[in-house]
mmCIF file with all atom_site columns, C-alpha atoms in Angstrom:
data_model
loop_
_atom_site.group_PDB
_atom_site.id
_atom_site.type_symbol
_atom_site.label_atom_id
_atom_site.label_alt_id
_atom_site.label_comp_id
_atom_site.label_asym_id
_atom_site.label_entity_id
_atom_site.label_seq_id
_atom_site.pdbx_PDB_ins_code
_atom_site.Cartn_x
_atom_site.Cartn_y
_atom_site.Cartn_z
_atom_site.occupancy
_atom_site.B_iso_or_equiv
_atom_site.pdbx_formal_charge
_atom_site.auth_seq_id
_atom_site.auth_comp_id
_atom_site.auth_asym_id
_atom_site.auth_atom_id
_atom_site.pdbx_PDB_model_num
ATOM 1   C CA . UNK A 1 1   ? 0.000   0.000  0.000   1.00 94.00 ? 1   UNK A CA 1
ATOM 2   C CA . UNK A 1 2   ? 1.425   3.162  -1.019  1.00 97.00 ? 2   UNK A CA 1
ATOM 3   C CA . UNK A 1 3   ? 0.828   6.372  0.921   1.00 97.00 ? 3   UNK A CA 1
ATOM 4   C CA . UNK A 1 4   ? 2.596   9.694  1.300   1.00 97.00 ? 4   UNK A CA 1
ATOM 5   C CA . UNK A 1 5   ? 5.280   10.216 3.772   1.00 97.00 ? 5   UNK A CA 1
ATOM 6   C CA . UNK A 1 6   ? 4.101   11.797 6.138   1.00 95.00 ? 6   UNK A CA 1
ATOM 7   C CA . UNK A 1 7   ? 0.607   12.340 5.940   1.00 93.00 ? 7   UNK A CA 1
ATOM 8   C CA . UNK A 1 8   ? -1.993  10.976 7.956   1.00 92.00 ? 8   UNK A CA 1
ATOM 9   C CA . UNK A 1 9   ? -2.637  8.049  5.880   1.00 93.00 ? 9   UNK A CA 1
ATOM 10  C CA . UNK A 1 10  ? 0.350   6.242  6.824   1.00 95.00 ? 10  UNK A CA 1
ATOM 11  C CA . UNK A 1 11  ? -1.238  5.882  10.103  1.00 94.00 ? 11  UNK A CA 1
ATOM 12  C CA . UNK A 1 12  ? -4.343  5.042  8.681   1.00 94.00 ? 12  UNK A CA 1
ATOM 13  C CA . UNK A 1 13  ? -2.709  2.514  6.122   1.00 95.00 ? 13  UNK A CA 1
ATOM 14  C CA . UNK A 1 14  ? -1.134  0.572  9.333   1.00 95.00 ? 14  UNK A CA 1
ATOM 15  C CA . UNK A 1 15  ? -4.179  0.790  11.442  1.00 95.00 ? 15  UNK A CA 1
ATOM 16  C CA . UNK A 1 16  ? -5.938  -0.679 8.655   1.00 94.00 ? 16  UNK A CA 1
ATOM 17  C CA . UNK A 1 17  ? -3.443  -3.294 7.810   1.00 94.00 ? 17  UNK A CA 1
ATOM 18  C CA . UNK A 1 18  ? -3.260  -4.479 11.550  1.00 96.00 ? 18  UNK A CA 1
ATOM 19  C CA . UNK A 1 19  ? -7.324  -4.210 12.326  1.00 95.00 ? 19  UNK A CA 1
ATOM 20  C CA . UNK A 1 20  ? -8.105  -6.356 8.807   1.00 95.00 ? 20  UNK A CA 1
ATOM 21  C CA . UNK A 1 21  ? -5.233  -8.543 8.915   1.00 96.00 ? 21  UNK A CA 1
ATOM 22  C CA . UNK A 1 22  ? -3.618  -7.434 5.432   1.00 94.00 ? 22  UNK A CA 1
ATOM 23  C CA . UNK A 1 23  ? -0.449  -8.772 5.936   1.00 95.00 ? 23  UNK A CA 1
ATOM 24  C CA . UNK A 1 24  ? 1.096   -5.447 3.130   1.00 94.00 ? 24  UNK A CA 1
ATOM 25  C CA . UNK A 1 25  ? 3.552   -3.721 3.304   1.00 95.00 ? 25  UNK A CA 1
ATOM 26  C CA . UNK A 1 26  ? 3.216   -0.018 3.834   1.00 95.00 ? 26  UNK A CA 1
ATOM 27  C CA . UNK A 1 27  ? 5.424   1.669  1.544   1.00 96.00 ? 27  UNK A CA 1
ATOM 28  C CA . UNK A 1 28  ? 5.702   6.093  1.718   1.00 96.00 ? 28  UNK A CA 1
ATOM 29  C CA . UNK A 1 29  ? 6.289   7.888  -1.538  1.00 97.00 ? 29  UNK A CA 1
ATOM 30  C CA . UNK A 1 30  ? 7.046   11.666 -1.733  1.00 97.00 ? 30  UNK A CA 1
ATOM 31  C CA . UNK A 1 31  ? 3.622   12.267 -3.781  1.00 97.00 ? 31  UNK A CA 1
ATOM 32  C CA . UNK A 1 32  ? 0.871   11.154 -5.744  1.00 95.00 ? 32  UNK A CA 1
ATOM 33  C CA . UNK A 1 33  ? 2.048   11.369 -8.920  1.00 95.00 ? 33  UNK A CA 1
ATOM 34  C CA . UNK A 1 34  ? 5.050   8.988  -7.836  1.00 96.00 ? 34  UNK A CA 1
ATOM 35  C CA . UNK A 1 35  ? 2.048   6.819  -6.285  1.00 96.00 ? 35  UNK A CA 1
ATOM 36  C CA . UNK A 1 36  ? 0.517   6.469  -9.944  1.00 94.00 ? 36  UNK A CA 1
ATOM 37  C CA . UNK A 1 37  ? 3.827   5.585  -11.158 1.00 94.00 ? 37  UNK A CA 1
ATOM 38  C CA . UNK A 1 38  ? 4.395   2.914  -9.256  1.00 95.00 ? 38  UNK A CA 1
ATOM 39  C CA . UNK A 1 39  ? 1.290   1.267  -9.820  1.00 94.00 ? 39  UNK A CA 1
ATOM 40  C CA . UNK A 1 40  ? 1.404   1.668  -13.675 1.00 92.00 ? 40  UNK A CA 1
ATOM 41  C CA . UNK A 1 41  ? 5.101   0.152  -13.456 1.00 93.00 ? 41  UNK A CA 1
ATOM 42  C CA . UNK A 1 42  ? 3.776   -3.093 -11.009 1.00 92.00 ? 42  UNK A CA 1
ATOM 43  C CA . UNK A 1 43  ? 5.932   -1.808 -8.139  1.00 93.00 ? 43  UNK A CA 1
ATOM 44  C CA . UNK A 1 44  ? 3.079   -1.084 -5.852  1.00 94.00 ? 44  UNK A CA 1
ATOM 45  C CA . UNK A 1 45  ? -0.567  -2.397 -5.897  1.00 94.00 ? 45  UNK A CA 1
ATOM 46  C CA . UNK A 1 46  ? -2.577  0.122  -4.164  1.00 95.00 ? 46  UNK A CA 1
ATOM 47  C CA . UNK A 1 47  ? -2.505  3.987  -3.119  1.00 97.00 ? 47  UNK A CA 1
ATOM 48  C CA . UNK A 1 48  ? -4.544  5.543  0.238   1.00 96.00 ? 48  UNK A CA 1
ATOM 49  C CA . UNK A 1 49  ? -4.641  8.892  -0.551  1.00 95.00 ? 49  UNK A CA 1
ATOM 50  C CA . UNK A 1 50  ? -7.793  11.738 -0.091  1.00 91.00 ? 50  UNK A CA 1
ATOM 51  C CA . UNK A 1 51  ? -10.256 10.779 -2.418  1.00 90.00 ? 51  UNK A CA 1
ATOM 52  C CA . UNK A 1 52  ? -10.432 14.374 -4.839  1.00 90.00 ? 52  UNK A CA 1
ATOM 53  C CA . UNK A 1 53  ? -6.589  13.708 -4.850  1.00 92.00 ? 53  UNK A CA 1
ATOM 54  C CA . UNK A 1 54  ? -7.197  10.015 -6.507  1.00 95.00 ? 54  UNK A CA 1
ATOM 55  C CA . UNK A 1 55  ? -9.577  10.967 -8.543  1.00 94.00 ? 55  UNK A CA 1
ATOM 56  C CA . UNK A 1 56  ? -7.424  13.956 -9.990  1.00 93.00 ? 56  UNK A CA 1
ATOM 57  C CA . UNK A 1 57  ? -4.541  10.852 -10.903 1.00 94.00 ? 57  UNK A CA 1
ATOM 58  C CA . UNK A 1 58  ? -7.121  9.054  -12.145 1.00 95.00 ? 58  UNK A CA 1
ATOM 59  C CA . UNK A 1 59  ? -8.302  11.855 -14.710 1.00 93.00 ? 59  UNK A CA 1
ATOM 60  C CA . UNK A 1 60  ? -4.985  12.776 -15.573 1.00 91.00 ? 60  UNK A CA 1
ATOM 61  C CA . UNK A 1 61  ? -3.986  9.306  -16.297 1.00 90.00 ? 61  UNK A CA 1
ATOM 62  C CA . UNK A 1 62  ? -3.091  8.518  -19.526 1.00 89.00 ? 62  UNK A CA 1
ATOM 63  C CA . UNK A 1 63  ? -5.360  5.358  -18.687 1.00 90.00 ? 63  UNK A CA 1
ATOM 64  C CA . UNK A 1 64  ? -8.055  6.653  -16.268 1.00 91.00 ? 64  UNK A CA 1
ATOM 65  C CA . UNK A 1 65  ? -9.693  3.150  -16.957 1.00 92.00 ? 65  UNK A CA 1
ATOM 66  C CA . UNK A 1 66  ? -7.050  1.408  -15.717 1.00 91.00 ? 66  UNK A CA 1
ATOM 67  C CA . UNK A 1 67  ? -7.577  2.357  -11.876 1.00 93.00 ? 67  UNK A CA 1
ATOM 68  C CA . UNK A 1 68  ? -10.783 1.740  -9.764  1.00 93.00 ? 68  UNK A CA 1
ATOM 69  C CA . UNK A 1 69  ? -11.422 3.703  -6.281  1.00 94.00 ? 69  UNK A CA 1
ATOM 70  C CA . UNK A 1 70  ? -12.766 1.070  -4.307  1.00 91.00 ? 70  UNK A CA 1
ATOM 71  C CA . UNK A 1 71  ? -16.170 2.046  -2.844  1.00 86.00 ? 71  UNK A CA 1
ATOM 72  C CA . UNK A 1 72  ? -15.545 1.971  0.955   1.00 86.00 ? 72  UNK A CA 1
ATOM 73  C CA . UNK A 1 73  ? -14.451 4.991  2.717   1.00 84.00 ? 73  UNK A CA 1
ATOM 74  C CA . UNK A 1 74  ? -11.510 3.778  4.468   1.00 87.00 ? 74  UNK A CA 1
ATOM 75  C CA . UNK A 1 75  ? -11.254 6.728  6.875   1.00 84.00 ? 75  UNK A CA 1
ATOM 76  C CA . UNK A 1 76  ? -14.093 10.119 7.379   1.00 79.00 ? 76  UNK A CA 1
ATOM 77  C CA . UNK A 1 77  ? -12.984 13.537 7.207   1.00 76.00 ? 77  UNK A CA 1
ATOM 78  C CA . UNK A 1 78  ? -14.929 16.407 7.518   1.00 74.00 ? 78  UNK A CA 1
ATOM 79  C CA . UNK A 1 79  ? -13.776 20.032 6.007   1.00 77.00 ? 79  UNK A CA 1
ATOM 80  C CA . UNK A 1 80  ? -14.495 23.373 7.281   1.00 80.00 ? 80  UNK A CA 1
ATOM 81  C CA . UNK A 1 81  ? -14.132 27.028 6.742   1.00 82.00 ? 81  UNK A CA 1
ATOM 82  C CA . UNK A 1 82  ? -12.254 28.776 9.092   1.00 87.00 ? 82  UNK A CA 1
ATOM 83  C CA . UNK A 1 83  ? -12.670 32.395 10.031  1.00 89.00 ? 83  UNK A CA 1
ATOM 84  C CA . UNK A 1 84  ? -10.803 34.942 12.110  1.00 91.00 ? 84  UNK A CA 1
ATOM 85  C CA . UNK A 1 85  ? -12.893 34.506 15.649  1.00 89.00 ? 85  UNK A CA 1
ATOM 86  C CA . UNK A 1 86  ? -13.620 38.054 16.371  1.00 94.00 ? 86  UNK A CA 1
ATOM 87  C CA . UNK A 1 87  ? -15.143 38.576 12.320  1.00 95.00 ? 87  UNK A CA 1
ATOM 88  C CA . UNK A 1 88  ? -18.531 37.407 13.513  1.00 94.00 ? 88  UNK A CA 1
ATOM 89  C CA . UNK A 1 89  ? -19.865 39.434 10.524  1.00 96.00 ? 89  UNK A CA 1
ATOM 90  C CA . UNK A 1 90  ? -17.927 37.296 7.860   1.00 95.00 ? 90  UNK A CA 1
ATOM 91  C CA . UNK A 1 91  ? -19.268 34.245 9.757   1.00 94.00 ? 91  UNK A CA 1
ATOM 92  C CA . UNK A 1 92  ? -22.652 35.313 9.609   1.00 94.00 ? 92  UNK A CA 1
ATOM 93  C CA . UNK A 1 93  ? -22.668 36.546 5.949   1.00 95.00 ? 93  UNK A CA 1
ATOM 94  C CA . UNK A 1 94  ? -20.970 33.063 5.153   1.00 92.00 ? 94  UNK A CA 1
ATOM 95  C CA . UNK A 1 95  ? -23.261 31.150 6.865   1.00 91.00 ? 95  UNK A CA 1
ATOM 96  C CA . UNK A 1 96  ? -25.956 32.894 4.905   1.00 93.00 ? 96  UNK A CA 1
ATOM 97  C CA . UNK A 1 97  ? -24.504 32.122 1.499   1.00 94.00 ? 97  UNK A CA 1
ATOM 98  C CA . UNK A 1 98  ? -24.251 28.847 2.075   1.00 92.00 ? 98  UNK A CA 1
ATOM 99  C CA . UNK A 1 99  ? -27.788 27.699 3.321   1.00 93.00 ? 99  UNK A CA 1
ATOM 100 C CA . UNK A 1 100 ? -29.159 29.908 0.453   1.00 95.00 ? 100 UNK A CA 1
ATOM 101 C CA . UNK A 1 101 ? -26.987 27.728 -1.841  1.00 96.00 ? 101 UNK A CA 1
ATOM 102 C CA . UNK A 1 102 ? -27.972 24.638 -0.208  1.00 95.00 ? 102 UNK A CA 1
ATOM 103 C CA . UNK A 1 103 ? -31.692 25.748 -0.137  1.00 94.00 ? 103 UNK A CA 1
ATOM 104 C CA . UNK A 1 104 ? -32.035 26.273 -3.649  1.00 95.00 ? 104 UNK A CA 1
ATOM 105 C CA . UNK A 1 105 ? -29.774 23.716 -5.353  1.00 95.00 ? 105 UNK A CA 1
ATOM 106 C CA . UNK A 1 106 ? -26.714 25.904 -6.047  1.00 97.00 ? 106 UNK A CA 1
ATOM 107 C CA . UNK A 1 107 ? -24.472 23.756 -4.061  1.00 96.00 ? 107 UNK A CA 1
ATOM 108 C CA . UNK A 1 108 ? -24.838 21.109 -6.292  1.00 96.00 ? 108 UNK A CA 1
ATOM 109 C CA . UNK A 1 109 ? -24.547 22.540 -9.189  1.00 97.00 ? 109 UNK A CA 1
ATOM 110 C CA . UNK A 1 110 ? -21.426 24.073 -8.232  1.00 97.00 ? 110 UNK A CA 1
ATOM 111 C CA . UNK A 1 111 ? -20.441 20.705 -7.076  1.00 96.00 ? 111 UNK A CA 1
ATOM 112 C CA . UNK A 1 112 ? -21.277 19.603 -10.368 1.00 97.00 ? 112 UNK A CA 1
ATOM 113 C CA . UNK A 1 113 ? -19.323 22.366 -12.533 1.00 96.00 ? 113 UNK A CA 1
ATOM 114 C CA . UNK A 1 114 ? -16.115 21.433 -10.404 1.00 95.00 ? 114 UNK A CA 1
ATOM 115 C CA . UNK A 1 115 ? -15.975 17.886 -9.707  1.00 95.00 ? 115 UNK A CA 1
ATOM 116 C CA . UNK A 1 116 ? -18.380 15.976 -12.232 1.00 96.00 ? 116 UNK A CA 1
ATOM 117 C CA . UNK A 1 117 ? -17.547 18.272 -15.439 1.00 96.00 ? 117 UNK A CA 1
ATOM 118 C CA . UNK A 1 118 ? -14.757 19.675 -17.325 1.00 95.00 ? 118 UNK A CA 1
ATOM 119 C CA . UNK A 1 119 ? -12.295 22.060 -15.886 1.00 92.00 ? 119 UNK A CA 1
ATOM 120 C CA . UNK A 1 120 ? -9.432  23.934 -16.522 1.00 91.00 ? 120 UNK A CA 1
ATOM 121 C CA . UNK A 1 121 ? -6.388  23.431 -16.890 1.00 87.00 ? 121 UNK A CA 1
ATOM 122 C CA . UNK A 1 122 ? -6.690  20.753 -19.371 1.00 88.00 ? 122 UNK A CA 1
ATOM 123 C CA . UNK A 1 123 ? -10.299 20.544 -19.620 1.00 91.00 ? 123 UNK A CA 1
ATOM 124 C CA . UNK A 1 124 ? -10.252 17.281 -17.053 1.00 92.00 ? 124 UNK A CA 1
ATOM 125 C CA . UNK A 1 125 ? -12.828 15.783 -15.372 1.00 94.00 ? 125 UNK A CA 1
ATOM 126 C CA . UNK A 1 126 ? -12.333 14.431 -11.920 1.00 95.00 ? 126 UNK A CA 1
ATOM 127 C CA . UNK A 1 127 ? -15.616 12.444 -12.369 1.00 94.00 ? 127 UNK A CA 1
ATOM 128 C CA . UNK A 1 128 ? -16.206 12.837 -8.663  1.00 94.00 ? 128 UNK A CA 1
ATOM 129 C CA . UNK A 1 129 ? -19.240 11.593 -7.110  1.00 92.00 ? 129 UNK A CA 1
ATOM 130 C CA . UNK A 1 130 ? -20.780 13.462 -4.272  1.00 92.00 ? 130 UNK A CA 1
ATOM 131 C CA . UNK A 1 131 ? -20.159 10.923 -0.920  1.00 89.00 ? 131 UNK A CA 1
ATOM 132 C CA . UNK A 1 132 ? -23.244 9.733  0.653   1.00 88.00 ? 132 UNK A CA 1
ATOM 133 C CA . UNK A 1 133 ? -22.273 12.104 4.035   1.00 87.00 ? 133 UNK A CA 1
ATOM 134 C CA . UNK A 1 134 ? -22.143 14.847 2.161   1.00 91.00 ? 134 UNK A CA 1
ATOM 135 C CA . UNK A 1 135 ? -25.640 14.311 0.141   1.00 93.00 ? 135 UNK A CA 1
ATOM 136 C CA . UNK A 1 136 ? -27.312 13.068 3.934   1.00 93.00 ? 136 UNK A CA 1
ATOM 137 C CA . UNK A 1 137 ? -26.166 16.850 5.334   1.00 90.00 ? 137 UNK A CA 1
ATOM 138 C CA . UNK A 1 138 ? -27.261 18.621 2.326   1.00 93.00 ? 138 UNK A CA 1
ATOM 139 C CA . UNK A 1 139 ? -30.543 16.801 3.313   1.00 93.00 ? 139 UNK A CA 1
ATOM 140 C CA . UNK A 1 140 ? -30.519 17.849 6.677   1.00 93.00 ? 140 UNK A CA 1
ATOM 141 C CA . UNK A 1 141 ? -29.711 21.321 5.986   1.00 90.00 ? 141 UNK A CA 1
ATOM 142 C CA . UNK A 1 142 ? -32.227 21.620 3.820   1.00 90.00 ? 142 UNK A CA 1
ATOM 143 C CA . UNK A 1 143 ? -35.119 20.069 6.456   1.00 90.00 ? 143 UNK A CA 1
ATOM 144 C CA . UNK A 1 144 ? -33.895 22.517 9.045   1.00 86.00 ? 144 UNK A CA 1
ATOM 145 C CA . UNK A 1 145 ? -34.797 25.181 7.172   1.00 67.00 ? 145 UNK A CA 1
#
């Protein structure tokens, strides 16, 4: 299993390995691109990365077709926006934006333009599908509403 050095899928990768019995050999590489290489040359069989990092390999891959992202999230991380503490104005007008865009479909759209679609540079698509988390809080925010 290939990860990069120093990120916090190595620990991941070895948690994995010992709770599942794997029996592989963790191996670091300096980035995802070297990952890919590896792979495409037989010297490593698998790569635990973030998943919008895979899938950007995978669409930049002379053989996208060649790889599968296997279906099971192997870890959950949630992302955030972060804001200077005492800019409670910001935070409020952010806030705002983004329930509107939730509200009235925007979100996924723009989700859409930059993750399912074709994008510069290189007109690539990532071919991303939105995780099952993120369409369950869309949900939510939506009901609370």
């Amino acid at each position: 299993m290939l990860v990069v050095a120093g990120s916090s899928n190595v620990q991941i990768a070895m948690e994995l390995n010992a709770s599942r019995n794997l029996k592989m050999t963790v191996i670091p590489v300096k980035e995802g691109p070297e990952a890919a290489r590896m792979i495409d040359a037989g010297s490593g069989d698998a790569f635990l990365s973030s998943d919008i990092l895979i899938y950007g390999l995978i669409a930049r891959s002379p053989q996208p077709a060649a790889y599968k992202v296997l279906e099971e999230a192997i870890s959950k991380r949630t992302y955030g926006i972060m804001v200077r503490q005492q800019d409670t104005a910001f935070r409020d007008a952010a806030n705002k934006a983004l329930r509107s865009m939730v509200k009235s479909g925007e979100f996924e759209e723009i989700y859409k333009r930059w993750f399912q679609s074709p994008i510069e540079p290189g007109n690539v698509d990532l071919k991303l599908p939105m995780s099952d988390g993120l369409r369950e809080r869309l949900k939510a925010a939506r009901a609370a509403d």
